[in-house]
Every structure is written in C-alpha cells, then in structure tokens.
Short mmCIF file of C-alpha atoms and ligand atoms in Angstrom, two decimals:
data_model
loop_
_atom_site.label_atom_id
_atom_site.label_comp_id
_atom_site.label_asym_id
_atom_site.label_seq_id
_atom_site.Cartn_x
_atom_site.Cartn_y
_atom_site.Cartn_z
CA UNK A 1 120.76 126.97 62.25
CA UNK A 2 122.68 128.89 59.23
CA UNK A 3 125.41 130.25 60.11
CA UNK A 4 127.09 132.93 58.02
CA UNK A 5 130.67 133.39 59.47
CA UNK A 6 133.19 134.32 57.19
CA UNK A 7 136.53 132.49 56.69
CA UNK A 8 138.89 135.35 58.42
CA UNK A 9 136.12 135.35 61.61
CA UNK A 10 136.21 131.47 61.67
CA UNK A 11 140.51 131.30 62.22
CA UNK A 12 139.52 132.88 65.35
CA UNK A 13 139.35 129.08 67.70
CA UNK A 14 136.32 131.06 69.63
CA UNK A 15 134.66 132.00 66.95
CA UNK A 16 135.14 128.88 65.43
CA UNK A 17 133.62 126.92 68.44
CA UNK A 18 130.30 129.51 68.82
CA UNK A 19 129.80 128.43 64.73
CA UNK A 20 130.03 124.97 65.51
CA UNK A 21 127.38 125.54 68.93
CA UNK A 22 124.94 127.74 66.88
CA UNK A 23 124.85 125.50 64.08
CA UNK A 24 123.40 122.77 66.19
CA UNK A 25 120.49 124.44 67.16
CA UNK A 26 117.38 123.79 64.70
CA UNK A 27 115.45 126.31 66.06
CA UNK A 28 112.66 123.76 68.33
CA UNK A 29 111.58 126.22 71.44
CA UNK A 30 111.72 122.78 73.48
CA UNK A 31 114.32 124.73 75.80
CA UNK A 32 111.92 127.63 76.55
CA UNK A 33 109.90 124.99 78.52
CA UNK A 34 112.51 124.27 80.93
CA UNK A 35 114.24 127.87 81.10
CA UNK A 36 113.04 129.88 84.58
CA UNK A 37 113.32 132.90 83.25
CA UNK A 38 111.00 132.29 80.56
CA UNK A 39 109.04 130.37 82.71
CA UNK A 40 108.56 134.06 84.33
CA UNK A 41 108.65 136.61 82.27
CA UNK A 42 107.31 134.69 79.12
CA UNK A 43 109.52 136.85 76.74
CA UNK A 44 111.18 135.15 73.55
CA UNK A 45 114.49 137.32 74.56
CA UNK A 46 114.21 135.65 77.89
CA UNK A 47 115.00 132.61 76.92
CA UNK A 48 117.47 130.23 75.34
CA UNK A 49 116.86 130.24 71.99
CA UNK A 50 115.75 133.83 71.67
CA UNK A 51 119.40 134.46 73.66
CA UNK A 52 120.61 132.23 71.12
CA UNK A 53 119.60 134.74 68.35
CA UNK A 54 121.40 137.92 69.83
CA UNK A 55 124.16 136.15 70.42
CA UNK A 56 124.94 135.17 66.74
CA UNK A 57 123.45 138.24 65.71
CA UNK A 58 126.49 140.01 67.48
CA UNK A 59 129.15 137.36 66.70
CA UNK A 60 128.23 137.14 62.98
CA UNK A 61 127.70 140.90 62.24
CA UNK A 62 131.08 141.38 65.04
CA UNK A 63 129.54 144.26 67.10
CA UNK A 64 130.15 145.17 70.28
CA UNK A 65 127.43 143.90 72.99
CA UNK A 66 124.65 145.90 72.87
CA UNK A 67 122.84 147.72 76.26
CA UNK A 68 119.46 145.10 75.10
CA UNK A 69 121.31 141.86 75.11
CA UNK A 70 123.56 142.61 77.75
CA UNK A 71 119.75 142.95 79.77
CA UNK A 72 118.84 139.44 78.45
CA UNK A 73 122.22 137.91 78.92
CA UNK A 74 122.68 139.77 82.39
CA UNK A 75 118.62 137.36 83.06
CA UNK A 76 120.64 133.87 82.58
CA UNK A 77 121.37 132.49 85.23
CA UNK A 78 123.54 130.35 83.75
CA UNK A 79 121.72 126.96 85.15
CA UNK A 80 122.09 125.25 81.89
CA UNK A 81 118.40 123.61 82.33
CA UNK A 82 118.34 124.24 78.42
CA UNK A 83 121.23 121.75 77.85
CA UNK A 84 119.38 118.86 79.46
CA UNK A 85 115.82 119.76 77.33
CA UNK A 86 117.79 120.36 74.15
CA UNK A 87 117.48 117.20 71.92
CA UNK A 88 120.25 118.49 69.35
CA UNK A 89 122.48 118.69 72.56
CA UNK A 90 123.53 121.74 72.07
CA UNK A 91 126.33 123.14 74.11
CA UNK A 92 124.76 126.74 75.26
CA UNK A 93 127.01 126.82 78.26
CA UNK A 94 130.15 127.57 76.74
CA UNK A 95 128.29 130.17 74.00
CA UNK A 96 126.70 131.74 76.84
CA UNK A 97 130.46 132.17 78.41
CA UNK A 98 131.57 133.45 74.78
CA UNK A 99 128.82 136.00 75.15
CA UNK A 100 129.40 137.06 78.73
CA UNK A 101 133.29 137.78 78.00
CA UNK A 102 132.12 139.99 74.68
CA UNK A 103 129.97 141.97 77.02
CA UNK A 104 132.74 142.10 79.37
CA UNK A 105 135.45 143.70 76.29
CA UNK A 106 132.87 145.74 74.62
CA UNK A 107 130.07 146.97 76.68
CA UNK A 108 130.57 149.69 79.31
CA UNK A 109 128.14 149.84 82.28
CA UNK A 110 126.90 152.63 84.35
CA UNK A 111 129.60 152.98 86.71
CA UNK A 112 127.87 152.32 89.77
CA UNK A 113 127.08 148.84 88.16
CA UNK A 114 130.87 148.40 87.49
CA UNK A 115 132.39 149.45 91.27
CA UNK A 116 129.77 146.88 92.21
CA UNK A 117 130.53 143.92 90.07
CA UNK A 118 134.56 145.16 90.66
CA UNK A 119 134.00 144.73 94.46
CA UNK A 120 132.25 141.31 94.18
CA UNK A 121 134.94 139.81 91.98
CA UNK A 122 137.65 140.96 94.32
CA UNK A 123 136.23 139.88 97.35
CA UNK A 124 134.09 136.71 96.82
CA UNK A 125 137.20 134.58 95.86
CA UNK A 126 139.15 135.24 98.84
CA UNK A 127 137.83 133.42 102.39
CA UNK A 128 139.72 136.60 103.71
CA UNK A 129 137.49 139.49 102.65
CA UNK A 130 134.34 137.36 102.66
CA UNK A 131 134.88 137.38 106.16
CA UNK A 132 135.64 140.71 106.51
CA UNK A 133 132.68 141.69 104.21
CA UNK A 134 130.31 139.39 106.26
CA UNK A 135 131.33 140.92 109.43
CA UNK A 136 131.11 144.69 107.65
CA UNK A 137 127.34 142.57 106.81
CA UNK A 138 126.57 142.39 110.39
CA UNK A 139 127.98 146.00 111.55
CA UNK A 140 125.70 147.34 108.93
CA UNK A 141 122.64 145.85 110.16
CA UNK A 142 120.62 148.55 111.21
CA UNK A 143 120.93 150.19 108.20
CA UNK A 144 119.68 147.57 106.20
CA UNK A 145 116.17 148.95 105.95
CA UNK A 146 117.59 151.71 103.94
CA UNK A 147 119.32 149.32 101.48
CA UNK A 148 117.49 148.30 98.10
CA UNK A 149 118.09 146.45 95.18
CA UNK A 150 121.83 144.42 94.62
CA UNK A 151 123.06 145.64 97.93
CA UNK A 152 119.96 144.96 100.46
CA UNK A 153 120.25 141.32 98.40
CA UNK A 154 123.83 140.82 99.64
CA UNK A 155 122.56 141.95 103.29
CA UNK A 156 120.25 139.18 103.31
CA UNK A 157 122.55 136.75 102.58
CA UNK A 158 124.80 137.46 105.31
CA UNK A 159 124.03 134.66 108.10
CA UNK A 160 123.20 135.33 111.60
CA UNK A 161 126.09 134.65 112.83
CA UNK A 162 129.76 133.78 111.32
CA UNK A 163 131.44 130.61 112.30
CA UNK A 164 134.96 130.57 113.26
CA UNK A 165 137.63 129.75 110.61
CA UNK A 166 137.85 125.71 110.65
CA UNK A 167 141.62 124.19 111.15
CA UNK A 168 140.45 121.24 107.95
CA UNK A 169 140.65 124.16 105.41
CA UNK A 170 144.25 124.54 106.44
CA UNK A 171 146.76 122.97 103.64
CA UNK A 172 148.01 119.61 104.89
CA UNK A 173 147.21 115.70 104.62
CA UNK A 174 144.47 113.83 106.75
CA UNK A 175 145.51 110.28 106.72
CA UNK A 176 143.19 107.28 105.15
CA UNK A 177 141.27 105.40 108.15
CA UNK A 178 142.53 101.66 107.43
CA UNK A 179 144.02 100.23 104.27
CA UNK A 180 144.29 103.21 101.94
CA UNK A 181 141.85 103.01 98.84
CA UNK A 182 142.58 106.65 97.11
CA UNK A 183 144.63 109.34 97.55
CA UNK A 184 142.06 112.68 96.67
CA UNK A 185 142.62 116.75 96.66
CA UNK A 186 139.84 118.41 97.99
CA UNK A 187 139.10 121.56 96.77
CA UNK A 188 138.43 123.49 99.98
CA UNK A 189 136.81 126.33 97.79
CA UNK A 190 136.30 129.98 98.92
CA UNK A 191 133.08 131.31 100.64
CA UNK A 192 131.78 128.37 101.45
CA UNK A 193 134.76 127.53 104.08
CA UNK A 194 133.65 130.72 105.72
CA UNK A 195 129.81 130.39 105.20
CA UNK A 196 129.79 127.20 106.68
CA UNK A 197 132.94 125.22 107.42
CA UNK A 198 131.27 122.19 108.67
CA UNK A 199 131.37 121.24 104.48
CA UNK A 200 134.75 120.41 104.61
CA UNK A 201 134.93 119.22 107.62
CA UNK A 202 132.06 116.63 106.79
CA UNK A 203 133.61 115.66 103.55
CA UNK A 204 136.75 115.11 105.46
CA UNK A 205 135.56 112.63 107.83
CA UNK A 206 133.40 110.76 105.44
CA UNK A 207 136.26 110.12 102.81
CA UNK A 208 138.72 109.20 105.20
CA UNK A 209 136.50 106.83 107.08
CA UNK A 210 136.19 105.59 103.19
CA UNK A 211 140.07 104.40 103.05
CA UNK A 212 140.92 107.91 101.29
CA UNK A 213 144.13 110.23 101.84
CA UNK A 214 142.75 113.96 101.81
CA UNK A 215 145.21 116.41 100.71
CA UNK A 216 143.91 120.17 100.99
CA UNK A 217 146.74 121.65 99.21
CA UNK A 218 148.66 124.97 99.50
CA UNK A 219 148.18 127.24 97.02
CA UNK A 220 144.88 125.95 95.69
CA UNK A 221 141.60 128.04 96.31
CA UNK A 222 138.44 129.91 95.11
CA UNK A 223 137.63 127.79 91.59
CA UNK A 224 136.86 130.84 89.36
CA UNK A 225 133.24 130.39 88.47
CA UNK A 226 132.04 133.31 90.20
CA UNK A 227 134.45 135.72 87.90
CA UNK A 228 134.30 133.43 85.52
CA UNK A 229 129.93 133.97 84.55
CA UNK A 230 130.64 137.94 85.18
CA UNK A 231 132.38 137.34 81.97
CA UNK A 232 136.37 137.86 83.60
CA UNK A 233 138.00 135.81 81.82
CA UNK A 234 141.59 136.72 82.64
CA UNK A 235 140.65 136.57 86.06
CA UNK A 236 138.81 133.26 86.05
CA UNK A 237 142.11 131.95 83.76
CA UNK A 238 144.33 133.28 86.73
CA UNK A 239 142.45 130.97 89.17
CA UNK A 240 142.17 127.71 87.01
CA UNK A 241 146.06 127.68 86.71
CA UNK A 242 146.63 128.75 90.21
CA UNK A 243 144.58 125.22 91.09
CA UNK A 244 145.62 122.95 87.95
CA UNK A 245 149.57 124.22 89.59
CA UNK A 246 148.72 123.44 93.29
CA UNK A 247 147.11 119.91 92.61
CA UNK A 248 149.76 118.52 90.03
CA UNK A 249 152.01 119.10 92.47
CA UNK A 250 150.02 116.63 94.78
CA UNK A 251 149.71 114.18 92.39
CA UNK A 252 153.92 114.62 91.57
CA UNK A 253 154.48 114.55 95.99
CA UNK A 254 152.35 110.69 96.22
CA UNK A 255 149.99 110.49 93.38
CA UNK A 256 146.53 111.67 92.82
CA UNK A 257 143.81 109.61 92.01
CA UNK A 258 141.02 112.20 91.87
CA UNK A 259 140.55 116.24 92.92
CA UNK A 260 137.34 116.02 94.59
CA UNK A 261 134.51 119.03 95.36
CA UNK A 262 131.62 119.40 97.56
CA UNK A 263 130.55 122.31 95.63
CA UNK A 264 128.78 121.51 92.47
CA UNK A 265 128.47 125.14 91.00
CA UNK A 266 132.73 124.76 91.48
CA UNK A 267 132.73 121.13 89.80
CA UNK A 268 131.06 122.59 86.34
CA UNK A 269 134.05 125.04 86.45
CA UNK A 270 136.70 122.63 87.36
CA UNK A 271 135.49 119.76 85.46
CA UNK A 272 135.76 122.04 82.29
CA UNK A 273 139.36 123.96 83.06
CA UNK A 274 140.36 121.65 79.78
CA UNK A 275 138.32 123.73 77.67
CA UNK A 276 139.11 126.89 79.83
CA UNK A 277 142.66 126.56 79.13
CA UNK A 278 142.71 125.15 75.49
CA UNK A 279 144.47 128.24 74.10
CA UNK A 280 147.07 127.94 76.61
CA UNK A 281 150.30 126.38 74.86
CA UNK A 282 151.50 125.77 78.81
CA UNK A 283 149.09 125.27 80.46
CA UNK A 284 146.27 122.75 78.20
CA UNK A 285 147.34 119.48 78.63
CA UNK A 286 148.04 119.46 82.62
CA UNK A 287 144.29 121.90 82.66
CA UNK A 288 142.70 118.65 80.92
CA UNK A 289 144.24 116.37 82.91
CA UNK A 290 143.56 117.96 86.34
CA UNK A 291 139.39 118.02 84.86
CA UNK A 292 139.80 114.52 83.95
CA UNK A 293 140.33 113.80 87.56
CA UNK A 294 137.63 115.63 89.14
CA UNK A 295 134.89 114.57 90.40
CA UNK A 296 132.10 115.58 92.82
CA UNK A 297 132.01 114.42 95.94
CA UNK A 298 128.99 112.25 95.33
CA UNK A 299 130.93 110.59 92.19
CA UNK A 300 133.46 109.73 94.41
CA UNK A 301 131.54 108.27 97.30
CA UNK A 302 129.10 106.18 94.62
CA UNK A 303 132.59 105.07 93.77
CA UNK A 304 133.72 103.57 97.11
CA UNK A 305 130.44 102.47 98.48
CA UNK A 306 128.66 103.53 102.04
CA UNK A 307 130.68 101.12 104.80
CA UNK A 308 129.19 101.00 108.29
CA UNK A 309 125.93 102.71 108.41
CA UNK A 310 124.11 103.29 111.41
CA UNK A 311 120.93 104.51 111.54
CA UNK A 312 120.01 107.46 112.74
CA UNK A 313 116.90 109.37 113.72
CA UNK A 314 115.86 111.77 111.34
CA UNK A 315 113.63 113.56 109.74
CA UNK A 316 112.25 113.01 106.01
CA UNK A 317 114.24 115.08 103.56
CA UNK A 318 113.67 117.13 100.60
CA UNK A 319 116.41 116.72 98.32
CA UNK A 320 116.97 119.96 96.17
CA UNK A 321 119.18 119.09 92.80
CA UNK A 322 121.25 121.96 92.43
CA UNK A 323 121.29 123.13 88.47
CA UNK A 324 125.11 122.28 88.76
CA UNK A 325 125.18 118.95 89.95
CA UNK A 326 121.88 117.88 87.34
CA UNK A 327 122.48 120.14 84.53
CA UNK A 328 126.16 120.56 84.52
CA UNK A 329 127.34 117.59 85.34
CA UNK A 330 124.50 114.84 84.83
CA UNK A 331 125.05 113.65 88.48
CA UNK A 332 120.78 113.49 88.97
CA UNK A 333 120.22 109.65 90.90
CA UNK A 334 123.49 109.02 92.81
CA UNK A 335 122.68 111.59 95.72
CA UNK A 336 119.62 110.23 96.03
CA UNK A 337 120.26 106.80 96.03
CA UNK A 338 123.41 107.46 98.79
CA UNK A 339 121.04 109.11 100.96
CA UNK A 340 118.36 106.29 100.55
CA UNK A 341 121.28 104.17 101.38
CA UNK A 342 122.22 105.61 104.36
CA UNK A 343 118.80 105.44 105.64
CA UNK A 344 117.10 108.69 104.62
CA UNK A 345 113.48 109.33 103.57
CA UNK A 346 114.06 111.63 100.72
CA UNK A 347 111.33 113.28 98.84
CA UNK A 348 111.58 115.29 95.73
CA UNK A 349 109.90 118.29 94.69
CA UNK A 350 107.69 119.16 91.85
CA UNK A 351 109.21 121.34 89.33
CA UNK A 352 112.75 119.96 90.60
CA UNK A 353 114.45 120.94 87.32
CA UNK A 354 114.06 124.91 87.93
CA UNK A 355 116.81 126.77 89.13
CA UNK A 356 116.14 128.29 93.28
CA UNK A 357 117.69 131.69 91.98
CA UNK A 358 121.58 131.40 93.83
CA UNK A 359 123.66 130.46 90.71
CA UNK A 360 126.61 132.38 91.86
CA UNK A 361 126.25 136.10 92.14
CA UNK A 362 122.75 136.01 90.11
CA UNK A 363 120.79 136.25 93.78
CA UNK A 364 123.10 139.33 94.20
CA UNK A 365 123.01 141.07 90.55
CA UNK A 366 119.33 140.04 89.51
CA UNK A 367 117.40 140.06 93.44
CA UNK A 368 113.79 140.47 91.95
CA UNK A 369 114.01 137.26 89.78
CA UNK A 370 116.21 135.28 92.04
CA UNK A 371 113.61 136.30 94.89
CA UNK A 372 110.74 134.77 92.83
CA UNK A 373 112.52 131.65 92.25
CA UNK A 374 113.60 130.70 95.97
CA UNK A 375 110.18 131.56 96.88
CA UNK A 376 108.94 129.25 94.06
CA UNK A 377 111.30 126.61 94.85
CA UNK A 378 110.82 126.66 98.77
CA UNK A 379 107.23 126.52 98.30
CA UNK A 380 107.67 123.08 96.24
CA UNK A 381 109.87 121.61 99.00
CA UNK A 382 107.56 122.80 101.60
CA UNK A 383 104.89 120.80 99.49
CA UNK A 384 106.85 117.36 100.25
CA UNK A 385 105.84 117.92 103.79
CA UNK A 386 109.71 116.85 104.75
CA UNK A 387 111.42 117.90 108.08
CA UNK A 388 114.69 119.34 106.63
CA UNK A 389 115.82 120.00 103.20
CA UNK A 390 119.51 118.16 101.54
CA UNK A 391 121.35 119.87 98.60
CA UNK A 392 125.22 119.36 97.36
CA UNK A 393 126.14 122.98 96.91
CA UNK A 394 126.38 125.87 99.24
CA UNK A 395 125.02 128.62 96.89
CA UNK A 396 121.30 126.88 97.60
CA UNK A 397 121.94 126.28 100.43
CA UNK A 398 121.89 130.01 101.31
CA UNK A 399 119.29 130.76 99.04
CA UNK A 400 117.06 128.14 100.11
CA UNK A 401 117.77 128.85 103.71
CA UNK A 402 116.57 131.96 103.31
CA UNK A 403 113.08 131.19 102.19
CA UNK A 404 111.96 127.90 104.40
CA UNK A 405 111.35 127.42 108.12
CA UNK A 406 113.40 124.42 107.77
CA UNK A 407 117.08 123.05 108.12
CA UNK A 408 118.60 123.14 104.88
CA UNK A 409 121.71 120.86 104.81
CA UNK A 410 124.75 119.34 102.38
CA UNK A 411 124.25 115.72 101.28
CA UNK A 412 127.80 115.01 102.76
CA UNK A 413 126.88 116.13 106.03
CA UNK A 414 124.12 114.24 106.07
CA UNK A 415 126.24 111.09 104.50
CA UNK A 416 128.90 111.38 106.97
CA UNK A 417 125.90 111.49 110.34
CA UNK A 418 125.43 108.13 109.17
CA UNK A 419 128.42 106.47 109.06
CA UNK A 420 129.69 107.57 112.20
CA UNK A 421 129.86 111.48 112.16
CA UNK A 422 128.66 114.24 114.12
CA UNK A 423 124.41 115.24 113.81
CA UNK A 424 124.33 118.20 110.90
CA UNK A 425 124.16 121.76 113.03
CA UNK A 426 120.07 122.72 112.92
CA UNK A 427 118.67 118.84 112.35
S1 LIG B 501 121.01 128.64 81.26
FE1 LIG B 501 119.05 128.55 82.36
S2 LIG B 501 118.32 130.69 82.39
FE2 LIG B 501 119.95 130.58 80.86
S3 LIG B 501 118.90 130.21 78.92
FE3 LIG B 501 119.46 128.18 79.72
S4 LIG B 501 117.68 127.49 80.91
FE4 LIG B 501 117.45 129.72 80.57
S1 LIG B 502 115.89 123.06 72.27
FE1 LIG B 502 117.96 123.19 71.40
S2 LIG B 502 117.67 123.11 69.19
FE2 LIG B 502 115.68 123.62 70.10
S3 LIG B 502 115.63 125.91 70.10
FE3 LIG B 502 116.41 125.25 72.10
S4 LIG B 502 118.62 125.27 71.84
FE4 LIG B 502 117.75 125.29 69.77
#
C-alpha cells in the first residue's frame, strides 16, 4: 500500500513503525475471511483491511480519531486472526494498538462510556477489587433483570460462587521436586487468581513435579493487556515495568531461566514488553530481555517433556485454541499433542480459528457481538460430541462457560490430573 507520510511525521518512531505496517499490506481481502466480525456483520469497515484504511487515513492526514472509526476500532476484538491469514505478514496488532492509543488522546466519549471504561481499568488489574467487585456482583443479583447492555454483561460473568484467595499466589519459592531442571517466574496474573485459583495452583504442581523452581515474585502482577487494548498506554507502560522490575530481580537473587504464564491473552502482552518499552532509554533492554524469556506454560512443558503419566478416566475433550495462544503467539499443536500425551481424547471444533467473543474486556464493552460468538463457538464444541471442553486462558474459559452445559477447563489442570495431581473441579 502507498503510503504518503511526510518526512517531519516519519521522525516520529510510531509513526515511523505504522508506515512501515501499512506499507505491507497489498490490499488482498484474504483477512476478511478469517476476521469474526466480518464474518458477522459483512461490512468492509468491519474488517481488517477496511480498519486498515481509517487507520492510515487518520495517521497520514494527522486527525484526531473520529466518532466512525472509533465504532469500527471499538468492533476488534483484537484476536489477531488477520495476522495468521495475511500472506504479506503484516503486523496489524501493533497498528491496531497505535490506533487504540490515538483514540484514547484524541477522541472524547460520552461520559457514561468513560466512568465505565475508568472503573474497569482501575479495578480489573487488581485481585483486590475484582474481588470486591465480584462480591458487589453477587449482592446485586436481584437486580440484574433490570441491567442491560455493558453492565448486565459484567453480571453474567460473575461466577456462582467466589473461591477463597489461594496461599500459591502468595510471593515466595516452591522448591523443584528432584534434581532441579529450571528455575521459572510465574506470572500469577490478576483476575484469574481470583476467578479461579486452581490455575496457579495446577501450574504449580505440574512444573515442580517437572524438576522446576517456581518463584511467584513480590511486586509482580496484573500484565497490562486489559488497559493496554482500551488504548492506556501510560497505564499499561506502568504495569510492564512494574513486572520487567519484579522478575529481574529473580533472575539477579538465583537466576532465571524463563518467566512463565498460564494465561495466553497475558503471554501476547508479555512476550512483546520489548516493543512496549522501546522508547524507554531505562527501561528497553531489561523489557526485551524479560520477553525473551517468556514463555507459555505449554512452551515450557513441550520443553521438559510429560514424566510419569497415569491414566486417568476421563471424558473426551474439546480443545478450544484461544486467539492468543494460536494467533499471538503461534503455539497451535503443542497443547494438543501434551494432552494426547497424557492420555486425552481431544477433538477440535469446526471453525476453530474464530474468536469465542472474551478477548479481554470486549465480552464486557461489545456484549451483542461477543454474545453471538460464544454462542457460535459453543455450538461448534458441542458438535464434537466431547464430555468437557480444555482451553489455556481464563478469559474463554468464562466465556465459554457461560454458553455450554459442559466443564470447561485449563490445559494445565488437565496436564497436571495426569501426572499425579488432583481431578480438575467440575470433570
Ligand atoms: S484482530 Fe480479529 S477482529 Fe480485529 S481485524 Fe483482525 S481478525 Fe478482525
Ligand atoms: S490479507 Fe494482509 S495484505 Fe491482504 S488486505 Fe488483509 S492485511 Fe492487507
């Protein structure tokens, strides 16, 4: 694509990377194929490349975000299904970002819209006041018929009931079982530890058994990729150093070899604090090499090998690739192959490239076309005619959960029932 950037716009190193993005795209419509939006509302606007013209359009011409493509921008959900389709490889995920912090600077919402997206960035990054809010959640209940739209969304989410806080998520070291093979962070995260704690507690058990030191360290917490695609870019900034800070000092207390996550939506974000933090004269080199060490748990596991499996009784599994473990971060066979490993019957469901609607706060901000998606994408894995349904990432495993009759459970949990751990809660 032509770009027309002039030399004073192109000094600016943001600028300069969106030119380099846009000019890789030769205009094909391959990615409209693969983009659920445009998938369902069959609008030009709604998908990437069509996104990809407004968003030059308002770099080039430098205007502020306008009240149409904030609309269209507002629809992606960020599941960078376009990346994988597009064969010039273009890298929309990090133009998409560039757009989402312009809207951010230069577009003002109704305010409504902004004490709602104000409250959601304060509170989903602390375990503290998610807690709090899901317990508000459950006070509320009865009123819930009265709720519409973002808010009646948020009510749904809230589970049943709220597990107690888990003593893993604590800072401190769980020693290696036997001969130590890796010394690991693990990213305990933010709402998931509250949504369901059994995650991390999984993940622990399972790497240790593995020879690995787990360090949960102080200091580290919530990855910034919620704030970070509402286009807060100071805040998500805040968050990235706040981690890259905690887990150098683990690697300068007994070395490091990897900071590992059990949330893939998280992993995009942390695997790309390098680029996050480019600008930053302090803070760029120790930002790229804390993402050169991350890795999902899944990476990490494929790395070590499944030791002592026992087999266990269960029931055939669905495996749902979440859009940040197969588009983000190319990890599509290895969970699969683990949980064939380990024993499992997994099936996979048609259309498994389509997001289920969670990606981050998008089943909150946008409920009518995240609604349509989990109902499309439980209806596929209902299809496989499994018992239970496996996913690496907690954001679809609400979603999903919300939409099928049957348990929906994390890959890890499922890895660490068969090499000696507990039976997943629900199976
Ligand atoms: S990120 Fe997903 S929703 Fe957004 S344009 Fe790409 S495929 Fe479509
Ligand atoms: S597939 Fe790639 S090159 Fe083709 S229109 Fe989409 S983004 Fe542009």
């Amino acid at each position: 694509m032509q770009t027309l950037f002039s030399e004073a716009q192109l000094a600016d190193p943001h600028i300069a990377e969106a030119n380099r993005i846009l000019r890789k795209c030769v205009h094909c419509g391959f990615c409209t194929a693969t983009c659920p939006t445009y998938v369902l509302l069959g609008d030009e606007l709604d998908s990437p490349r069509g996104r990809i013209y407004m968003i030059k359009d308002m770099l080039e011409n430098d205007k502020p975000a306008s009240a149409k493509l904030t609309k269209h921008i507002d629809r992606c959900l960020s599941c960078l299904s376009c990346m994988t389709t597009c064969p010039s490889g273009i890298d929309y995920m990090h133009l998409v970002e560039r757009a989402r912090a312009r809207i951010e600077d230069t577009f003002r919402r109704p305010l409504p819209e902004r004490m709602f997206r104000e409250m959601l960035a304060r509170v989903l990054p602390s375990p503290t006041l998610v807690r709090l809010a899901l317990i508000g959640a459950r006070l509320a209940l009865s009123l819930k018929g009265y709720l519409t739209g973002s808010l009646r969304a948020m009510m749904d989410l809230a589970p049943r009931s709220i597990p107690a806080p888990s003593p893993f998520d604590r800072p401190q070291v769980f020693r290696a079982r036997g001969d130590r093979r890796m010394r690991l962070a693990l990213m305990s995260g933010c709402a998931q530890q509250v949504l369901r704690p059994a995650i991390n507690e999984a993940t622990v058990r399972l790497l240790t058994r593995h020879g690995c030191e787990v360090v949960v360290a102080k200091g580290a917490g919530c990855c910034g990729a919620l704030v970070h695609h509402m286009g807060r870019e100071r805040q998500s900034l805040a968050r990235a150093r706040a981690n890259v800070a905690a887990w150098q000092r683990v690697a300068e207390r007994g070395g490091l070899d990897a900071v590992v996550i059990n949330a893939s939506g998280c992993g995009t974000t942390v695997k790309d604090y390098g680029v996050m933090l480019a600008g930053d004269r302090d803070w760029a080199a120790p930002a790229a090499h804390i993402a050169s060490l991350t890795r999902d748990v899944i990476e990490v596991m494929a790395e070590l090998g499944l030791r002592e499996v026992a087999p266990v009784e269960a029931p055939a599994m669905a495996y749902h690739a979440a859009c940040s473990l197969q588009h983000g971060q190319r990890i599509i066979e290895q969970p699969k192959a683990l949980l064939r490993k380990a024993g499992f019957d997994v099936r996979e469901p048609a259309e498994g490239h389509l997001c289920c609607g969670s990606a981050g706060t998008y089943n909150i901000l946008q409920p009518a076309l995240a609604a349509r998606l989990r109902d499309r994408k439980a209806a596929n894995l209902e299809n496989t005619d499994a018992g239970a349904v496996a996913t690496g990432n907690i954001g679809c495993l609400v979603q999903i959960s919300q939409a099928v009759e049957l348990p929906v459970v994390h890959t890890v949990e499922l890895l660490d029932w068969a090499t000696g751990g507990p039976r997943p809660e629900g199976l």
